[in-house]
Amino acid sequence: MKQIYMLLSAFLLLATNQLLAQNTAIISGKISSPLSDQVELIIYPNPLLPEEVKTEVKLDRNSFWLEVPVQKPLVAELVHGDEVAQVYLEPGYELQLSSNGKSFLKSLIYRGKGANENNYLAKYTYRFEEEEEYQVLPDNIKLQEKEFTQFLNYRREDQLGSFEKYSGKMEVSEEFRAFLLAEIDFSYAIDKLGYHPLRQQIMQVSLTRPSAAFYDYLHHLDLQKPTNLLSPSFQNFLRSYTAYFAKEAGYTEKDPLYYKARYDVAEQKLQGQVKLLAQAQVLKQSVQQGHLKYTELMLRDFNAKNREEAVSAYLAGLLSENSTLVAGGQAPDFKLNDINGDTISLSDFKGSLVYLNFWRSDCGLCHVELPHLQRLTGKMGNHKIVFLNVAIGDNEEQWRKLVEKKELQGEHVLAKGAAAELAKRYGLKDVPAYFLLDEEGRFISLKARRPSDYEAANDILRHLEVRQASLK
């Protein structure tokens, strides 16, 4: 009975170890002429999140061994010194590599389970990144549209032919095949989408209008394959894809609705996890560079569809970190006394644009701008805009005398004890400082044009016209 118990225990232990091994991958190897004393493997567990998981190991006599959890096929980055190589992993892989640090990617060779896939990936990556005949820069970008398309077509056909020849001799998994084909398709697509603007930038030439058929390939791409999500090139392509259609609709990166337009492109043209990935990308960029008013609208819509709490939490945290002193952020409210002693709040002017001026009565540049501010205030008198002038750290008697003597137009309030706090909340380093706020008290511009700028009035009118158009 004891012997049976021991055999059962040994069987269970073996089964457990096999199960655990199926949920991990092992990478070991030796690097001659190493570039540093360590190797690092970076995994991105969720394509919707930029968070990475790093595993670092020290070289022991130029050798290393590491084990990482792998629940499903994924693409990781193997980092040694300044060199980076993609590694394709599936549960149960046991890779042994050898390389020379002086020519890391070129000399990379794998043995063991998963070697066929990774030997080809190393060869593919080296050729794509190092061989000039595969490169867009520096020479192929100079080609005319027809010749550039021929170059991309040649490269793609060569990649496909090389892979089919290799996989005909060496067995590779179906998941790897799908990943590699996605890399080929979407690296092609990225370079084609970027051709005209990049050519304009590099050659300093006018941006030419693409031919009618230049972007036809976009309609033939299968964007919904789940295996596309393995491909870093696909993830990069989605950013270019939504940006392309937004710009085709007439939006530029300076337009408040630019990121909303990209979000809507993903909503209309994509489905499922691919759509969520594209929209999460847009949301991240919108928070960091865009108009937060529309970011909040997009985030509410995204959270209603997204089922991954970690992703929603990440985006909400990112928004919270970037929600002040940026375009679209809510301007800090304040309550101050005006020239008559009445209390005025910034929030009192919701429903109107606000041209917010921080100044001081003993400031020389402020005095230079005063007559221009008077003219601008008078010129905009028939429009729905408030000129709110906040005196910071001023002598009350001097301020009052100047406002009354010069009969300064607009709303005038004095920040006395609250001056330091207000300056901090608005990031004021000096005065005068000008801000333009929308009807909801959000920043349109944190550096509005000075009253002396002849474009100041036109800038305000443009925002008023955009607002009126959005109400129709």
Short mmCIF file of C-alpha atoms in Angstrom, two decimals:
data_model
loop_
_atom_site.label_atom_id
_atom_site.label_comp_id
_atom_site.label_asym_id
_atom_site.label_seq_id
_atom_site.Cartn_x
_atom_site.Cartn_y
_atom_site.Cartn_z
CA MET A 1 0.00 0.00 0.00
CA LYS A 2 2.88 2.30 0.91
CA GLN A 3 4.52 1.57 -2.43
CA ILE A 4 1.29 2.40 -4.30
CA TYR A 5 1.00 5.66 -2.34
CA MET A 6 4.56 6.61 -3.24
CA LEU A 7 3.99 5.81 -6.92
CA LEU A 8 0.77 7.88 -6.89
CA SER A 9 2.59 10.80 -5.24
CA ALA A 10 5.39 10.59 -7.80
CA PHE A 11 2.85 10.50 -10.63
CA LEU A 12 1.00 13.54 -9.28
CA LEU A 13 4.27 15.46 -8.84
CA LEU A 14 5.32 14.62 -12.39
CA ALA A 15 1.91 15.67 -13.76
CA THR A 16 2.05 18.92 -11.79
CA ASN A 17 5.55 19.72 -13.06
CA GLN A 18 4.49 18.99 -16.64
CA LEU A 19 1.46 21.27 -16.23
CA LEU A 20 3.61 24.06 -14.83
CA ALA A 21 6.13 23.62 -17.64
CA GLN A 22 3.32 24.01 -20.17
CA ASN A 23 2.61 27.49 -18.76
CA THR A 24 6.21 28.70 -18.90
CA ALA A 25 9.00 29.20 -21.41
CA ILE A 26 12.72 28.82 -20.79
CA ILE A 27 15.46 30.75 -22.55
CA SER A 28 19.10 29.96 -21.90
CA GLY A 29 22.30 30.45 -23.80
CA LYS A 30 25.78 31.86 -24.15
CA ILE A 31 26.93 35.22 -25.51
CA SER A 32 30.55 35.56 -26.55
CA SER A 33 32.11 39.03 -26.46
CA PRO A 34 29.17 40.26 -24.34
CA LEU A 35 28.10 43.92 -24.46
CA SER A 36 27.06 43.99 -20.78
CA ASP A 37 26.86 41.69 -17.79
CA GLN A 38 23.15 40.91 -18.11
CA VAL A 39 20.28 39.86 -20.37
CA GLU A 40 16.75 41.24 -20.05
CA LEU A 41 13.49 39.83 -21.41
CA ILE A 42 10.57 42.25 -21.76
CA ILE A 43 7.01 40.97 -22.16
CA TYR A 44 3.87 43.05 -22.81
CA PRO A 45 1.07 40.88 -21.35
CA ASN A 46 -1.86 43.00 -22.59
CA PRO A 47 -1.87 44.84 -25.94
CA LEU A 48 -4.31 47.37 -24.46
CA LEU A 49 -1.79 48.35 -21.78
CA PRO A 50 1.72 49.80 -22.20
CA GLU A 51 2.83 48.08 -19.01
CA GLU A 52 5.73 45.69 -19.38
CA VAL A 53 7.06 42.78 -17.35
CA LYS A 54 10.85 42.63 -17.16
CA THR A 55 12.96 39.62 -16.23
CA GLU A 56 16.65 40.37 -15.74
CA VAL A 57 19.45 37.83 -15.25
CA LYS A 58 23.19 38.28 -14.81
CA LEU A 59 25.60 36.51 -17.12
CA ASP A 60 27.60 33.76 -15.43
CA ARG A 61 30.72 33.14 -17.50
CA ASN A 62 28.84 34.61 -20.47
CA SER A 63 25.93 32.21 -19.93
CA PHE A 64 22.40 32.81 -18.67
CA TRP A 65 19.16 30.98 -17.89
CA LEU A 66 15.71 32.43 -17.36
CA GLU A 67 12.16 31.15 -17.06
CA VAL A 68 9.05 33.24 -17.64
CA PRO A 69 5.28 32.56 -17.45
CA VAL A 70 3.71 32.14 -20.89
CA GLN A 71 0.00 31.33 -21.03
CA LYS A 72 -0.42 31.82 -24.80
CA PRO A 73 1.72 32.76 -27.82
CA LEU A 74 3.42 36.13 -27.43
CA VAL A 75 6.23 38.26 -28.81
CA ALA A 76 8.84 39.47 -26.33
CA GLU A 77 12.01 41.57 -26.57
CA LEU A 78 15.40 40.15 -25.64
CA VAL A 79 17.71 43.00 -24.65
CA HIS A 80 21.48 42.80 -24.31
CA GLY A 81 23.41 46.05 -24.07
CA ASP A 82 22.07 48.27 -26.86
CA GLU A 83 20.87 45.31 -28.92
CA VAL A 84 17.22 44.21 -29.06
CA ALA A 85 15.90 41.03 -30.66
CA GLN A 86 12.30 39.90 -30.92
CA VAL A 87 11.62 36.47 -29.44
CA TYR A 88 8.51 34.45 -30.25
CA LEU A 89 7.31 32.33 -27.32
CA GLU A 90 4.68 29.67 -26.83
CA PRO A 91 3.93 27.71 -23.63
CA GLY A 92 6.50 24.96 -23.15
CA TYR A 93 9.25 26.46 -25.32
CA GLU A 94 12.81 25.64 -24.24
CA LEU A 95 15.21 27.78 -26.26
CA GLN A 96 18.99 27.64 -26.15
CA LEU A 97 20.69 30.46 -27.98
CA SER A 98 24.22 31.41 -28.92
CA SER A 99 25.36 34.80 -30.19
CA ASN A 100 28.30 37.15 -30.46
CA GLY A 101 27.72 40.51 -28.79
CA LYS A 102 29.63 42.33 -31.55
CA SER A 103 27.09 41.17 -34.14
CA PHE A 104 24.25 40.15 -31.86
CA LEU A 105 21.26 39.84 -34.19
CA LYS A 106 23.22 38.61 -37.21
CA SER A 107 24.94 35.83 -35.26
CA LEU A 108 21.89 34.76 -33.23
CA ILE A 109 21.22 31.00 -33.45
CA TYR A 110 18.64 28.95 -31.52
CA ARG A 111 18.32 25.28 -30.64
CA GLY A 112 15.63 23.39 -28.76
CA LYS A 113 11.84 23.62 -28.78
CA GLY A 114 10.82 26.81 -30.60
CA ALA A 115 14.13 27.09 -32.47
CA ASN A 116 12.61 26.86 -35.97
CA GLU A 117 10.33 29.82 -35.33
CA ASN A 118 12.98 31.98 -33.70
CA ASN A 119 15.78 31.25 -36.15
CA TYR A 120 13.53 32.49 -38.91
CA LEU A 121 12.39 35.51 -36.88
CA ALA A 122 16.02 36.50 -36.24
CA LYS A 123 16.81 36.24 -39.94
CA TYR A 124 13.64 38.15 -40.90
CA THR A 125 14.31 40.93 -38.41
CA TYR A 126 17.96 41.31 -39.40
CA ARG A 127 17.14 41.62 -43.07
CA PHE A 128 14.26 44.02 -42.44
CA GLU A 129 16.32 46.31 -40.19
CA GLU A 130 19.83 46.05 -41.64
CA GLU A 131 19.78 45.38 -45.40
CA GLU A 132 19.50 48.53 -47.49
CA GLU A 133 17.41 46.93 -50.23
CA TYR A 134 14.65 46.51 -47.63
CA GLN A 135 14.91 50.05 -46.22
CA VAL A 136 12.61 53.00 -46.88
CA LEU A 137 15.38 55.39 -45.78
CA PRO A 138 17.58 56.90 -47.00
CA ASP A 139 17.09 56.22 -50.72
CA ASN A 140 13.77 54.51 -51.46
CA ILE A 141 11.73 57.37 -50.01
CA LYS A 142 13.06 59.51 -52.88
CA LEU A 143 11.30 57.30 -55.43
CA GLN A 144 8.18 58.52 -57.19
CA GLU A 145 4.89 56.98 -56.08
CA LYS A 146 4.80 54.24 -58.71
CA GLU A 147 8.42 53.20 -58.14
CA PHE A 148 7.98 53.30 -54.34
CA THR A 149 4.99 50.96 -54.62
CA GLN A 150 7.08 48.64 -56.78
CA PHE A 151 9.79 48.63 -54.10
CA LEU A 152 7.27 47.73 -51.38
CA ASN A 153 5.71 45.03 -53.57
CA TYR A 154 9.13 43.53 -54.26
CA ARG A 155 9.99 43.51 -50.56
CA ARG A 156 6.71 41.87 -49.58
CA GLU A 157 6.95 39.19 -52.28
CA ASP A 158 10.53 38.48 -51.29
CA GLN A 159 9.53 38.13 -47.63
CA LEU A 160 6.63 35.83 -48.46
CA GLY A 161 8.75 33.71 -50.79
CA SER A 162 11.55 33.41 -48.25
CA PHE A 163 9.14 32.34 -45.51
CA GLU A 164 7.35 29.77 -47.65
CA LYS A 165 10.67 28.27 -48.68
CA TYR A 166 11.85 28.07 -45.07
CA SER A 167 8.59 26.71 -43.65
CA GLY A 168 8.53 24.08 -46.42
CA LYS A 169 11.73 22.63 -44.95
CA MET A 170 11.39 23.49 -41.26
CA GLU A 171 8.18 22.92 -39.32
CA VAL A 172 6.70 26.01 -37.65
CA SER A 173 3.49 26.40 -35.63
CA GLU A 174 0.32 27.78 -37.20
CA GLU A 175 0.30 30.59 -34.62
CA PHE A 176 3.79 31.64 -35.67
CA ARG A 177 2.79 31.51 -39.33
CA ALA A 178 -0.15 33.83 -38.66
CA PHE A 179 2.07 36.21 -36.67
CA LEU A 180 4.76 36.37 -39.34
CA LEU A 181 2.27 36.96 -42.16
CA ALA A 182 0.72 39.79 -40.14
CA GLU A 183 4.17 41.32 -39.69
CA ILE A 184 4.73 41.24 -43.45
CA ASP A 185 1.29 42.68 -44.30
CA PHE A 186 1.30 45.49 -41.77
CA SER A 187 4.92 46.58 -42.13
CA TYR A 188 4.00 47.06 -45.81
CA ALA A 189 0.89 49.00 -44.83
CA ILE A 190 2.73 51.28 -42.37
CA ASP A 191 5.35 52.24 -44.95
CA LYS A 192 2.74 52.93 -47.60
CA LEU A 193 0.62 55.10 -45.30
CA GLY A 194 3.72 57.06 -44.31
CA TYR A 195 5.14 57.54 -47.82
CA HIS A 196 3.76 60.96 -48.80
CA PRO A 197 4.24 62.84 -45.51
CA LEU A 198 7.67 61.29 -44.92
CA ARG A 199 8.80 62.10 -48.45
CA GLN A 200 7.66 65.69 -47.98
CA GLN A 201 9.61 65.94 -44.71
CA ILE A 202 12.82 64.32 -45.99
CA MET A 203 12.99 65.98 -49.40
CA GLN A 204 11.47 69.32 -48.38
CA VAL A 205 8.97 69.14 -51.23
CA SER A 206 5.29 70.01 -51.39
CA LEU A 207 2.96 67.25 -50.29
CA THR A 208 1.55 65.73 -53.46
CA ARG A 209 -1.92 64.28 -53.64
CA PRO A 210 -1.76 60.46 -53.82
CA SER A 211 -3.17 58.78 -56.91
CA ALA A 212 -6.71 57.46 -56.68
CA ALA A 213 -5.57 53.83 -56.31
CA PHE A 214 -2.63 54.39 -53.95
CA TYR A 215 -4.54 53.44 -50.79
CA ASP A 216 -6.75 50.74 -52.30
CA TYR A 217 -4.81 48.10 -50.36
CA LEU A 218 -6.41 49.39 -47.14
CA HIS A 219 -9.72 47.89 -48.25
CA HIS A 220 -8.18 44.43 -48.74
CA LEU A 221 -6.51 44.06 -45.36
CA ASP A 222 -8.11 41.64 -42.91
CA LEU A 223 -8.00 43.73 -39.75
CA GLN A 224 -10.13 41.42 -37.63
CA LYS A 225 -7.91 38.35 -37.34
CA PRO A 226 -7.31 37.70 -33.61
CA THR A 227 -3.74 36.64 -34.43
CA ASN A 228 -3.04 40.17 -35.72
CA LEU A 229 -2.85 41.27 -32.09
CA LEU A 230 0.42 39.31 -31.73
CA SER A 231 2.08 41.57 -34.30
CA PRO A 232 3.83 44.78 -33.13
CA SER A 233 3.57 46.04 -36.71
CA PHE A 234 -0.21 45.63 -36.59
CA GLN A 235 -0.44 47.60 -33.37
CA ASN A 236 1.64 50.40 -34.91
CA PHE A 237 -0.44 50.26 -38.07
CA LEU A 238 -3.68 50.89 -36.16
CA ARG A 239 -2.33 54.28 -35.01
CA SER A 240 -1.55 55.26 -38.60
CA TYR A 241 -4.87 53.85 -39.83
CA THR A 242 -7.11 55.96 -37.58
CA ALA A 243 -4.91 59.04 -38.19
CA TYR A 244 -5.13 58.59 -41.97
CA PHE A 245 -8.93 58.53 -42.09
CA ALA A 246 -9.24 61.46 -39.65
CA LYS A 247 -6.97 63.56 -41.86
CA GLU A 248 -8.87 62.47 -44.96
CA ALA A 249 -11.98 63.87 -43.26
CA GLY A 250 -10.22 67.24 -42.95
CA TYR A 251 -8.94 67.15 -39.37
CA THR A 252 -5.41 68.18 -38.40
CA GLU A 253 -3.59 67.43 -35.16
CA LYS A 254 -4.31 70.96 -33.96
CA ASP A 255 -8.08 70.52 -34.23
CA PRO A 256 -9.84 69.90 -30.89
CA LEU A 257 -11.86 67.13 -32.57
CA TYR A 258 -8.86 65.38 -34.17
CA TYR A 259 -8.62 62.57 -31.60
CA LYS A 260 -12.39 62.24 -31.40
CA ALA A 261 -12.42 61.80 -35.18
CA ARG A 262 -9.81 59.03 -34.90
CA TYR A 263 -11.81 57.35 -32.13
CA ASP A 264 -14.90 57.44 -34.36
CA VAL A 265 -12.94 55.91 -37.26
CA ALA A 266 -12.17 52.90 -35.06
CA GLU A 267 -15.82 52.74 -33.96
CA GLN A 268 -17.07 52.68 -37.55
CA LYS A 269 -14.45 50.50 -39.25
CA LEU A 270 -13.28 48.01 -36.61
CA GLN A 271 -14.81 45.41 -34.33
CA GLY A 272 -14.20 43.55 -31.08
CA GLN A 273 -10.76 43.52 -29.45
CA VAL A 274 -9.17 45.26 -32.45
CA LYS A 275 -11.56 48.19 -32.08
CA LEU A 276 -10.86 48.44 -28.35
CA LEU A 277 -7.12 48.40 -28.99
CA ALA A 278 -7.34 51.19 -31.55
CA GLN A 279 -9.57 53.28 -29.30
CA ALA A 280 -7.32 52.74 -26.27
CA GLN A 281 -4.39 53.96 -28.38
CA VAL A 282 -6.31 57.09 -29.38
CA LEU A 283 -7.39 57.74 -25.80
CA LYS A 284 -3.82 57.57 -24.54
CA GLN A 285 -2.62 60.04 -27.20
CA SER A 286 -5.61 62.30 -26.62
CA VAL A 287 -4.88 62.51 -22.89
CA GLN A 288 -1.24 63.34 -23.51
CA GLN A 289 -1.65 65.71 -26.43
CA GLY A 290 -5.29 66.30 -27.22
CA HIS A 291 -8.38 68.07 -26.01
CA LEU A 292 -9.53 66.67 -22.69
CA LYS A 293 -13.13 67.72 -23.09
CA TYR A 294 -13.55 65.15 -25.84
CA THR A 295 -11.24 62.69 -24.10
CA GLU A 296 -13.70 62.40 -21.22
CA LEU A 297 -16.55 61.71 -23.66
CA MET A 298 -14.49 59.02 -25.38
CA LEU A 299 -13.45 57.44 -22.09
CA ARG A 300 -17.08 57.13 -20.95
CA ASP A 301 -17.94 55.40 -24.20
CA PHE A 302 -14.89 53.15 -23.98
CA ASN A 303 -15.64 52.07 -20.41
CA ALA A 304 -19.18 51.12 -21.40
CA LYS A 305 -17.74 48.54 -23.84
CA ASN A 306 -14.49 47.49 -22.22
CA ARG A 307 -14.52 44.53 -19.83
CA GLU A 308 -10.91 44.72 -18.65
CA GLU A 309 -10.89 46.72 -15.43
CA ALA A 310 -7.11 47.17 -15.48
CA VAL A 311 -7.32 48.98 -18.83
CA SER A 312 -10.08 51.32 -17.68
CA ALA A 313 -8.17 52.01 -14.44
CA TYR A 314 -4.99 52.78 -16.36
CA LEU A 315 -6.72 55.24 -18.71
CA ALA A 316 -8.60 56.90 -15.83
CA GLY A 317 -5.34 57.33 -13.92
CA LEU A 318 -3.62 58.75 -16.98
CA LEU A 319 -6.46 61.24 -17.43
CA SER A 320 -6.28 62.27 -13.78
CA GLU A 321 -2.53 62.88 -14.02
CA ASN A 322 -2.92 65.04 -17.12
CA SER A 323 -6.20 66.84 -16.46
CA THR A 324 -4.86 70.24 -15.36
CA LEU A 325 -3.08 72.95 -17.31
CA VAL A 326 -3.57 71.23 -20.65
CA ALA A 327 -5.85 71.96 -23.58
CA GLY A 328 -9.30 70.66 -22.66
CA GLY A 329 -8.52 70.57 -18.94
CA GLN A 330 -10.84 72.33 -16.52
CA ALA A 331 -9.52 75.75 -15.52
CA PRO A 332 -9.25 76.06 -11.71
CA ASP A 333 -12.18 78.05 -10.34
CA PHE A 334 -11.69 81.01 -8.02
CA LYS A 335 -13.70 83.64 -6.12
CA LEU A 336 -12.34 87.20 -5.97
CA ASN A 337 -13.70 90.70 -5.35
CA ASP A 338 -14.23 93.10 -8.21
CA ILE A 339 -13.75 96.87 -8.25
CA ASN A 340 -17.12 97.33 -6.51
CA GLY A 341 -16.38 94.81 -3.76
CA ASP A 342 -18.73 92.19 -5.23
CA THR A 343 -17.62 88.55 -5.31
CA ILE A 344 -17.01 87.13 -8.76
CA SER A 345 -16.24 83.50 -9.64
CA LEU A 346 -14.74 82.19 -12.85
CA SER A 347 -17.64 79.74 -13.00
CA ASP A 348 -20.07 82.71 -13.18
CA PHE A 349 -19.14 83.07 -16.85
CA LYS A 350 -20.02 79.57 -18.01
CA GLY A 351 -21.81 79.83 -21.32
CA SER A 352 -19.35 82.38 -22.71
CA LEU A 353 -15.79 82.22 -23.95
CA VAL A 354 -13.42 83.77 -21.41
CA TYR A 355 -10.23 85.67 -22.27
CA LEU A 356 -8.40 85.45 -18.96
CA ASN A 357 -5.67 88.00 -18.28
CA PHE A 358 -3.35 87.85 -15.27
CA TRP A 359 -1.57 91.17 -14.78
CA ARG A 360 -0.24 93.72 -12.28
CA SER A 361 -0.54 97.50 -12.21
CA ASP A 362 3.23 98.02 -11.75
CA CYS A 363 4.16 95.69 -14.64
CA GLY A 364 5.73 97.52 -17.58
CA LEU A 365 4.72 94.99 -20.25
CA CYS A 366 1.20 94.94 -18.85
CA HIS A 367 0.99 98.70 -19.41
CA VAL A 368 2.23 98.26 -22.99
CA GLU A 369 -0.59 95.78 -23.62
CA LEU A 370 -3.34 97.81 -21.90
CA PRO A 371 -4.39 99.99 -24.89
CA HIS A 372 -4.41 96.91 -27.13
CA LEU A 373 -6.51 95.06 -24.56
CA GLN A 374 -8.95 97.99 -24.52
CA ARG A 375 -9.32 97.86 -28.31
CA LEU A 376 -9.70 94.06 -28.34
CA THR A 377 -12.35 94.19 -25.58
CA GLY A 378 -14.29 96.89 -27.46
CA LYS A 379 -13.99 95.06 -30.78
CA MET A 380 -15.44 91.85 -29.29
CA GLY A 381 -18.26 93.69 -27.47
CA ASN A 382 -21.01 92.18 -29.63
CA HIS A 383 -19.78 88.63 -29.21
CA LYS A 384 -20.34 86.11 -26.44
CA ILE A 385 -16.96 86.50 -24.77
CA VAL A 386 -15.92 87.84 -21.35
CA PHE A 387 -12.61 89.60 -20.72
CA LEU A 388 -11.69 88.72 -17.14
CA ASN A 389 -8.66 90.57 -15.77
CA VAL A 390 -7.08 89.28 -12.54
CA ALA A 391 -4.56 91.47 -10.76
CA ILE A 392 -1.99 89.27 -9.01
CA GLY A 393 -0.09 90.43 -5.93
CA ASP A 394 -1.08 94.04 -6.53
CA ASN A 395 -1.36 97.11 -4.35
CA GLU A 396 -5.11 97.55 -3.99
CA GLU A 397 -5.10 101.33 -4.00
CA GLN A 398 -2.80 101.53 -7.01
CA TRP A 399 -4.84 98.89 -8.87
CA ARG A 400 -8.15 100.59 -8.12
CA LYS A 401 -6.85 104.01 -9.19
CA LEU A 402 -5.54 102.66 -12.52
CA VAL A 403 -8.72 100.72 -13.36
CA GLU A 404 -10.94 103.73 -12.60
CA LYS A 405 -8.71 106.41 -14.17
CA LYS A 406 -8.19 104.48 -17.42
CA GLU A 407 -11.83 103.30 -17.43
CA LEU A 408 -10.58 99.82 -18.22
CA GLN A 409 -13.19 97.64 -19.90
CA GLY A 410 -14.05 94.06 -19.04
CA GLU A 411 -14.27 92.43 -15.63
CA HIS A 412 -11.57 93.38 -13.10
CA VAL A 413 -10.86 91.45 -9.89
CA LEU A 414 -8.03 91.56 -7.37
CA ALA A 415 -6.23 88.51 -5.96
CA LYS A 416 -4.84 89.60 -2.60
CA GLY A 417 -4.21 86.82 -0.10
CA ALA A 418 -4.98 84.19 -2.78
CA ALA A 419 -2.33 85.46 -5.22
CA ALA A 420 0.34 82.83 -4.48
CA GLU A 421 -2.11 79.91 -4.58
CA LEU A 422 -3.71 81.17 -7.77
CA ALA A 423 -0.32 81.64 -9.43
CA LYS A 424 0.57 78.07 -8.51
CA ARG A 425 -2.69 76.62 -9.79
CA TYR A 426 -2.31 78.41 -13.13
CA GLY A 427 1.42 77.80 -13.42
CA LEU A 428 2.19 81.51 -13.57
CA LYS A 429 5.86 82.39 -13.73
CA ASP A 430 5.36 86.01 -14.70
CA VAL A 431 2.71 88.45 -15.91
CA PRO A 432 1.08 89.28 -18.17
CA ALA A 433 -0.27 85.80 -18.91
CA TYR A 434 -3.25 85.10 -21.15
CA PHE A 435 -5.58 82.09 -21.34
CA LEU A 436 -8.58 81.36 -23.53
CA LEU A 437 -11.38 79.25 -22.02
CA ASP A 438 -14.40 77.68 -23.67
CA GLU A 439 -18.03 77.94 -22.57
CA GLU A 440 -17.56 75.17 -20.01
CA GLY A 441 -14.49 76.72 -18.41
CA ARG A 442 -12.01 74.42 -20.13
CA PHE A 443 -8.69 75.57 -21.54
CA ILE A 444 -8.72 76.22 -25.27
CA SER A 445 -5.26 77.75 -25.05
CA LEU A 446 -2.80 78.11 -22.18
CA LYS A 447 -0.86 80.69 -24.18
CA ALA A 448 -3.53 82.80 -25.84
CA ARG A 449 -2.33 85.51 -28.19
CA ARG A 450 -1.48 88.82 -26.53
CA PRO A 451 -3.88 91.69 -27.21
CA SER A 452 -1.18 93.40 -29.31
CA ASP A 453 -1.07 90.41 -31.69
CA TYR A 454 -3.15 91.36 -34.73
CA GLU A 455 -4.32 87.71 -34.95
CA ALA A 456 -5.77 87.74 -31.40
CA ALA A 457 -9.24 88.86 -32.54
CA ASN A 458 -9.30 86.39 -35.45
CA ASP A 459 -8.25 83.58 -33.09
CA ILE A 460 -11.19 84.33 -30.80
CA LEU A 461 -13.60 84.62 -33.71
CA ARG A 462 -12.49 81.27 -35.11
CA HIS A 463 -13.29 79.57 -31.80
CA LEU A 464 -16.66 81.32 -31.66
CA GLU A 465 -17.43 80.15 -35.19
CA VAL A 466 -16.44 76.55 -34.36
CA ARG A 467 -18.73 76.66 -31.35
CA GLN A 468 -21.64 77.99 -33.38
CA ALA A 469 -21.09 75.38 -36.07
CA SER A 470 -21.09 72.58 -33.47
CA LEU A 471 -24.49 73.70 -32.20
CA LYS A 472 -26.16 73.39 -35.59
#
